[in-house]
mmCIF file of C-alpha atoms in Angstrom:
data_model
loop_
_atom_site.group_PDB
_atom_site.id
_atom_site.type_symbol
_atom_site.label_atom_id
_atom_site.label_comp_id
_atom_site.label_asym_id
_atom_site.label_seq_id
_atom_site.Cartn_x
_atom_site.Cartn_y
_atom_site.Cartn_z
ATOM 1 C CA MET A 280 20.690 -37.417 -84.921
ATOM 2 C CA ALA A 281 22.437 -34.348 -83.509
ATOM 3 C CA HIS A 282 22.690 -33.986 -79.783
ATOM 4 C CA PRO A 283 22.984 -30.631 -78.042
ATOM 5 C CA HIS A 284 26.252 -29.944 -76.280
ATOM 6 C CA ILE A 285 25.518 -30.086 -72.567
ATOM 7 C CA HIS A 286 27.829 -29.064 -69.738
ATOM 8 C CA PRO A 287 27.068 -31.460 -66.864
ATOM 9 C CA HIS A 288 28.878 -29.452 -64.192
ATOM 10 C CA ASP A 289 29.916 -25.926 -63.278
ATOM 11 C CA GLU A 290 33.529 -24.873 -63.592
ATOM 12 C CA ASN A 291 34.879 -23.702 -60.231
ATOM 13 C CA HIS A 292 38.589 -23.456 -60.947
ATOM 14 C CA LEU A 293 38.847 -19.743 -60.124
ATOM 15 C CA SER A 294 36.923 -20.046 -56.870
ATOM 16 C CA SER A 295 38.943 -23.059 -55.727
ATOM 17 C CA SER A 296 42.179 -21.297 -56.600
ATOM 18 C CA ALA A 297 41.125 -18.219 -54.635
ATOM 19 C CA VAL A 298 40.245 -20.288 -51.560
ATOM 20 C CA LEU A 299 43.567 -22.139 -51.729
ATOM 21 C CA GLN A 300 45.435 -18.863 -52.051
ATOM 22 C CA ASP A 301 43.615 -17.425 -49.019
ATOM 23 C CA ILE A 302 44.392 -20.516 -46.933
ATOM 24 C CA VAL A 303 48.061 -20.302 -47.891
ATOM 25 C CA ILE A 304 48.220 -16.606 -46.970
ATOM 26 C CA GLY A 305 46.532 -17.130 -43.598
ATOM 27 C CA LEU A 306 48.468 -20.249 -42.601
ATOM 28 C CA ALA A 307 51.836 -18.880 -43.677
ATOM 29 C CA ASP A 308 51.503 -15.743 -41.556
ATOM 30 C CA GLY A 309 49.755 -17.606 -38.738
ATOM 31 C CA LEU A 310 52.612 -20.056 -38.390
ATOM 32 C CA THR A 311 55.412 -17.499 -38.543
ATOM 33 C CA VAL A 312 54.245 -14.295 -36.814
ATOM 34 C CA PRO A 313 52.866 -15.743 -33.532
ATOM 35 C CA PHE A 314 55.809 -18.167 -33.439
ATOM 36 C CA ALA A 315 58.251 -15.266 -33.714
ATOM 37 C CA LEU A 316 56.368 -13.326 -31.029
ATOM 38 C CA ALA A 317 56.301 -16.291 -28.635
ATOM 39 C CA ALA A 318 59.996 -16.934 -29.247
ATOM 40 C CA GLY A 319 60.821 -13.309 -28.545
ATOM 41 C CA LEU A 320 58.807 -13.277 -25.335
ATOM 42 C CA SER A 321 60.404 -16.560 -24.243
ATOM 43 C CA GLY A 322 63.725 -14.769 -24.231
ATOM 44 C CA ALA A 323 62.392 -11.888 -22.140
ATOM 45 C CA VAL A 324 59.938 -13.255 -19.541
ATOM 46 C CA ASN A 325 59.777 -16.157 -17.090
ATOM 47 C CA SER A 326 56.046 -16.813 -17.220
ATOM 48 C CA SER A 327 54.380 -19.096 -19.757
ATOM 49 C CA GLY A 328 51.117 -17.352 -18.881
ATOM 50 C CA LEU A 329 52.446 -14.069 -20.226
ATOM 51 C CA VAL A 330 53.550 -15.749 -23.440
ATOM 52 C CA ILE A 331 50.133 -17.396 -23.857
ATOM 53 C CA THR A 332 48.248 -14.161 -23.118
ATOM 54 C CA ALA A 333 50.333 -12.107 -25.516
ATOM 55 C CA GLY A 334 50.199 -14.864 -28.121
ATOM 56 C CA LEU A 335 46.408 -15.131 -27.986
ATOM 57 C CA ALA A 336 46.072 -11.349 -28.184
ATOM 58 C CA GLU A 337 48.322 -11.310 -31.244
ATOM 59 C CA ILE A 338 46.359 -14.118 -32.908
ATOM 60 C CA VAL A 339 43.083 -12.241 -32.390
ATOM 61 C CA ALA A 340 44.503 -8.948 -33.646
ATOM 62 C CA GLY A 341 46.420 -10.591 -36.477
ATOM 63 C CA SER A 342 43.449 -12.607 -37.724
ATOM 64 C CA ILE A 343 41.252 -9.498 -37.769
ATOM 65 C CA ALA A 344 43.905 -7.482 -39.595
ATOM 66 C CA MET A 345 44.588 -10.247 -42.115
ATOM 67 C CA GLY A 346 40.885 -10.884 -42.693
ATOM 68 C CA LEU A 347 40.212 -7.185 -43.178
ATOM 69 C CA GLY A 348 43.105 -6.997 -45.619
ATOM 70 C CA GLY A 349 41.649 -9.883 -47.613
ATOM 71 C CA TYR A 350 38.219 -8.241 -47.639
ATOM 72 C CA LEU A 351 39.561 -4.888 -48.797
ATOM 73 C CA ALA A 352 41.628 -6.557 -51.522
ATOM 74 C CA GLY A 353 38.522 -8.362 -52.793
ATOM 75 C CA ARG A 354 36.419 -5.190 -52.725
ATOM 76 C CA THR A 355 39.152 -3.240 -54.514
ATOM 77 C CA GLU A 356 39.158 -5.824 -57.305
ATOM 78 C CA VAL A 357 35.374 -5.531 -57.700
ATOM 79 C CA GLU A 358 35.469 -1.728 -57.663
ATOM 80 C CA HIS A 359 38.303 -1.639 -60.191
ATOM 81 C CA TYR A 360 36.410 -3.955 -62.535
ATOM 82 C CA ASP A 361 33.212 -1.895 -62.230
ATOM 83 C CA SER A 362 35.129 1.311 -62.928
ATOM 84 C CA GLU A 363 36.750 -0.132 -66.053
ATOM 85 C CA LEU A 364 33.403 -1.575 -67.174
ATOM 86 C CA LYS A 365 31.746 1.853 -67.030
ATOM 87 C CA ARG A 366 34.646 3.371 -68.930
ATOM 88 C CA GLU A 367 34.416 0.746 -71.678
ATOM 89 C CA TYR A 368 30.659 1.282 -72.076
ATOM 90 C CA ALA A 369 31.270 5.016 -72.355
ATOM 91 C CA GLU A 370 33.974 4.551 -74.991
ATOM 92 C CA VAL A 371 31.820 2.140 -77.022
ATOM 93 C CA ALA A 372 29.041 4.749 -77.007
ATOM 94 C CA THR A 373 31.169 7.836 -77.720
ATOM 95 C CA VAL A 374 34.075 6.609 -79.885
ATOM 96 C CA PRO A 375 32.820 3.380 -81.496
ATOM 97 C CA GLU A 376 35.186 3.578 -84.475
ATOM 98 C CA VAL A 377 38.203 3.756 -82.199
ATOM 99 C CA GLU A 378 36.942 0.772 -80.238
ATOM 100 C CA ARG A 379 36.274 -1.186 -83.451
ATOM 101 C CA ALA A 380 39.837 -0.504 -84.540
ATOM 102 C CA GLU A 381 41.050 -1.849 -81.192
ATOM 103 C CA VAL A 382 38.993 -5.010 -81.673
ATOM 104 C CA ASP A 383 40.529 -5.424 -85.124
ATOM 105 C CA ASP A 384 44.033 -4.963 -83.675
ATOM 106 C CA LEU A 385 43.396 -7.601 -81.010
ATOM 107 C CA LEU A 386 42.171 -10.085 -83.593
ATOM 108 C CA ALA A 387 45.149 -9.318 -85.824
ATOM 109 C CA GLU A 388 47.502 -10.150 -82.951
ATOM 110 C CA ILE A 389 46.167 -13.714 -82.852
ATOM 111 C CA GLY A 390 46.733 -14.155 -86.582
ATOM 112 C CA LEU A 391 43.282 -13.799 -88.161
ATOM 113 C CA SER A 392 43.154 -12.757 -91.796
ATOM 114 C CA GLU A 393 41.758 -9.368 -92.805
ATOM 115 C CA SER A 394 38.536 -10.830 -94.217
ATOM 116 C CA THR A 395 37.953 -12.974 -91.140
ATOM 117 C CA ARG A 396 38.669 -10.012 -88.871
ATOM 118 C CA ALA A 397 36.149 -7.850 -90.699
ATOM 119 C CA LEU A 398 33.432 -10.461 -90.165
ATOM 120 C CA ALA A 399 34.445 -11.036 -86.551
ATOM 121 C CA VAL A 400 34.508 -7.311 -85.771
ATOM 122 C CA HIS A 401 31.032 -6.921 -87.247
ATOM 123 C CA GLU A 402 29.691 -9.812 -85.137
ATOM 124 C CA LEU A 403 31.434 -8.794 -81.921
ATOM 125 C CA THR A 404 30.379 -5.145 -82.084
ATOM 126 C CA ALA A 405 26.756 -5.802 -83.020
ATOM 127 C CA ASP A 406 25.821 -6.217 -79.359
ATOM 128 C CA PRO A 407 27.226 -3.556 -76.947
ATOM 129 C CA ASP A 408 27.264 -5.964 -73.995
ATOM 130 C CA GLN A 409 29.167 -8.609 -75.940
ATOM 131 C CA TRP A 410 31.479 -5.923 -77.287
ATOM 132 C CA VAL A 411 32.321 -4.589 -73.839
ATOM 133 C CA ARG A 412 32.844 -8.084 -72.408
ATOM 134 C CA PHE A 413 35.295 -8.804 -75.207
ATOM 135 C CA MET A 414 37.247 -5.595 -74.532
ATOM 136 C CA MET A 415 37.309 -6.207 -70.785
ATOM 137 C CA LYS A 416 38.719 -9.688 -71.207
ATOM 138 C CA TYR A 417 41.051 -9.354 -74.158
ATOM 139 C CA GLU A 418 42.094 -5.699 -74.096
ATOM 140 C CA LEU A 419 42.307 -5.166 -70.350
ATOM 141 C CA GLY A 420 42.801 -8.783 -69.254
ATOM 142 C CA LEU A 421 40.089 -8.509 -66.602
ATOM 143 C CA GLU A 422 37.742 -11.290 -65.546
ATOM 144 C CA LYS A 423 34.517 -10.380 -63.762
ATOM 145 C CA PRO A 424 35.221 -10.926 -60.045
ATOM 146 C CA ASP A 425 32.741 -12.613 -57.749
ATOM 147 C CA PRO A 426 31.360 -9.915 -55.390
ATOM 148 C CA ARG A 427 30.893 -12.630 -52.751
ATOM 149 C CA GLN A 428 34.606 -13.446 -52.787
ATOM 150 C CA ALA A 429 35.611 -10.534 -50.522
ATOM 151 C CA PRO A 430 33.813 -11.775 -47.375
ATOM 152 C CA LYS A 431 34.815 -15.359 -48.228
ATOM 153 C CA SER A 432 38.455 -14.288 -48.370
ATOM 154 C CA ALA A 433 38.140 -12.446 -45.075
ATOM 155 C CA TYR A 434 36.751 -15.479 -43.232
ATOM 156 C CA THR A 435 39.142 -17.928 -44.881
ATOM 157 C CA ILE A 436 42.293 -15.899 -44.236
ATOM 158 C CA ALA A 437 41.289 -15.057 -40.662
ATOM 159 C CA GLY A 438 40.388 -18.682 -39.880
ATOM 160 C CA ALA A 439 43.597 -20.015 -41.404
ATOM 161 C CA TYR A 440 45.600 -17.446 -39.426
ATOM 162 C CA VAL A 441 43.997 -18.579 -36.157
ATOM 163 C CA VAL A 442 44.713 -22.237 -36.915
ATOM 164 C CA GLY A 443 48.294 -21.460 -37.895
ATOM 165 C CA GLY A 444 48.864 -19.238 -34.869
ATOM 166 C CA LEU A 445 47.582 -21.768 -32.322
ATOM 167 C CA ILE A 446 50.065 -24.396 -33.501
ATOM 168 C CA PRO A 447 53.258 -22.736 -32.141
ATOM 169 C CA LEU A 448 51.425 -21.361 -29.120
ATOM 170 C CA SER A 449 50.000 -24.747 -28.080
ATOM 171 C CA ALA A 450 53.321 -25.925 -26.633
ATOM 172 C CA TYR A 451 53.220 -23.249 -23.941
ATOM 173 C CA PHE A 452 49.957 -24.632 -22.536
ATOM 174 C CA PHE A 453 51.677 -27.876 -21.523
ATOM 175 C CA THR A 454 55.131 -26.761 -20.402
ATOM 176 C CA PRO A 455 56.078 -25.153 -17.068
ATOM 177 C CA THR A 456 58.537 -22.552 -18.379
ATOM 178 C CA PRO A 457 58.805 -20.384 -21.495
ATOM 179 C CA ALA A 458 62.235 -21.855 -22.252
ATOM 180 C CA GLU A 459 60.849 -25.392 -22.358
ATOM 181 C CA GLY A 460 57.800 -24.193 -24.252
ATOM 182 C CA LEU A 461 60.053 -22.574 -26.831
ATOM 183 C CA VAL A 462 61.863 -25.843 -27.486
ATOM 184 C CA TRP A 463 58.635 -27.763 -28.122
ATOM 185 C CA SER A 464 57.094 -24.856 -30.003
ATOM 186 C CA ALA A 465 60.113 -24.681 -32.292
ATOM 187 C CA LEU A 466 60.000 -28.422 -32.997
ATOM 188 C CA ILE A 467 56.249 -28.461 -33.662
ATOM 189 C CA THR A 468 56.336 -25.332 -35.794
ATOM 190 C CA LEU A 469 59.382 -26.483 -37.757
ATOM 191 C CA VAL A 470 57.663 -29.746 -38.676
ATOM 192 C CA CYS A 471 54.470 -27.892 -39.642
ATOM 193 C CA LEU A 472 56.409 -25.365 -41.721
ATOM 194 C CA LEU A 473 58.199 -28.156 -43.575
ATOM 195 C CA ILE A 474 54.930 -29.997 -44.268
ATOM 196 C CA PHE A 475 53.072 -26.836 -45.225
ATOM 197 C CA GLY A 476 55.883 -25.598 -47.455
ATOM 198 C CA TYR A 477 56.103 -28.986 -49.160
ATOM 199 C CA LEU A 478 52.351 -29.224 -49.820
ATOM 200 C CA ARG A 479 52.076 -25.618 -50.957
ATOM 201 C CA SER A 480 54.901 -26.082 -53.432
ATOM 202 C CA ARG A 481 53.381 -29.302 -54.747
ATOM 203 C CA LEU A 482 50.040 -27.584 -55.304
ATOM 204 C CA THR A 483 51.608 -24.594 -57.056
ATOM 205 C CA GLY A 484 53.944 -26.664 -59.234
ATOM 206 C CA GLN A 485 57.156 -25.560 -57.499
ATOM 207 C CA PRO A 486 60.007 -27.822 -56.310
ATOM 208 C CA PRO A 487 58.471 -29.247 -53.111
ATOM 209 C CA VAL A 488 61.659 -29.917 -51.136
ATOM 210 C CA TRP A 489 63.009 -26.444 -51.807
ATOM 211 C CA GLY A 490 59.630 -24.963 -50.917
ATOM 212 C CA ALA A 491 59.593 -26.842 -47.606
ATOM 213 C CA LEU A 492 63.115 -25.720 -46.701
ATOM 214 C CA LYS A 493 62.382 -22.137 -47.706
ATOM 215 C CA MET A 494 59.227 -21.975 -45.588
ATOM 216 C CA ALA A 495 61.004 -23.474 -42.575
ATOM 217 C CA GLY A 496 63.958 -21.141 -43.069
ATOM 218 C CA VAL A 497 61.779 -18.016 -43.101
ATOM 219 C CA GLY A 498 59.973 -19.062 -39.913
ATOM 220 C CA SER A 499 63.198 -19.973 -38.133
ATOM 221 C CA LEU A 500 64.846 -16.701 -39.164
ATOM 222 C CA ALA A 501 61.906 -14.644 -37.881
ATOM 223 C CA ALA A 502 61.785 -16.503 -34.562
ATOM 224 C CA GLY A 503 65.566 -16.344 -34.117
ATOM 225 C CA ALA A 504 65.625 -12.614 -34.786
ATOM 226 C CA ALA A 505 62.779 -11.970 -32.320
ATOM 227 C CA TYR A 506 64.429 -14.110 -29.643
ATOM 228 C CA GLY A 507 67.789 -12.399 -30.138
ATOM 229 C CA VAL A 508 66.293 -8.911 -29.904
ATOM 230 C CA ALA A 509 64.410 -9.861 -26.735
ATOM 231 C CA ARG A 510 67.538 -11.246 -25.097
ATOM 232 C CA LEU A 511 69.443 -8.115 -26.068
ATOM 233 C CA ILE A 512 66.816 -5.867 -24.501
ATOM 234 C CA VAL A 513 66.766 -7.951 -21.328
ATOM 235 C CA GLY A 514 70.556 -7.724 -21.197
ATOM 236 C CA TRP A 515 70.266 -3.950 -21.237
ATOM 237 C CA ASP A 516 67.553 -4.206 -18.539
ATOM 238 C CA PHE A 517 65.554 -1.781 -20.677
ATOM 239 C CA LEU A 518 62.215 -3.176 -19.562
ATOM 240 C CA GLY A 519 63.150 -3.944 -15.986
ATOM 241 C CA LEU A 520 62.176 -7.627 -16.486
#
């Protein structure tokens, strides 16, 4: 007795991958940018309160900017797909022979014989919707994006940025001076960067140790540069601090 082929679950690989990518983007910037800002301010001011205030302001502004960037990127992907979809429908309607030849070329590239291609072209082009979907995927390499992904990306990136940004800033809440706060902030952030870089590399199939060192190196370089510039400005007494 034949049994129908049943899929017991939905495939969510693309969605999960998109969420992971958004978390990585938000956390990576959240850990490095506020850390660099706090380090720079620690070399210029004597008040932990000023560092905390500026750091919180940067986290708010940065999370909004990053979230908006994620939203716009998602919307751009949807708009691009819709534009190409309309173009393909128009070409199928106005120059069907050209489009059939393109289908035949695509099938030839994967090694189908001429007789098999002729049958496949006939089947694929019998339904305009099926025809256009085939061209979108195999000619243009475009998958239909989820229109709900743009706001999801915005919230995910912004939230991850806030979490990442509060980690280096947290040390300044419990230390009396910016200099002491910088020491603890650097230690905490360095450990987090190493862990985050290691896990990110493991998830993406990259060498995990190298990924951890690279992530920590980028964060340390950014913070060191910001601190050095701040000390240089203070040395010139440019800000009168």
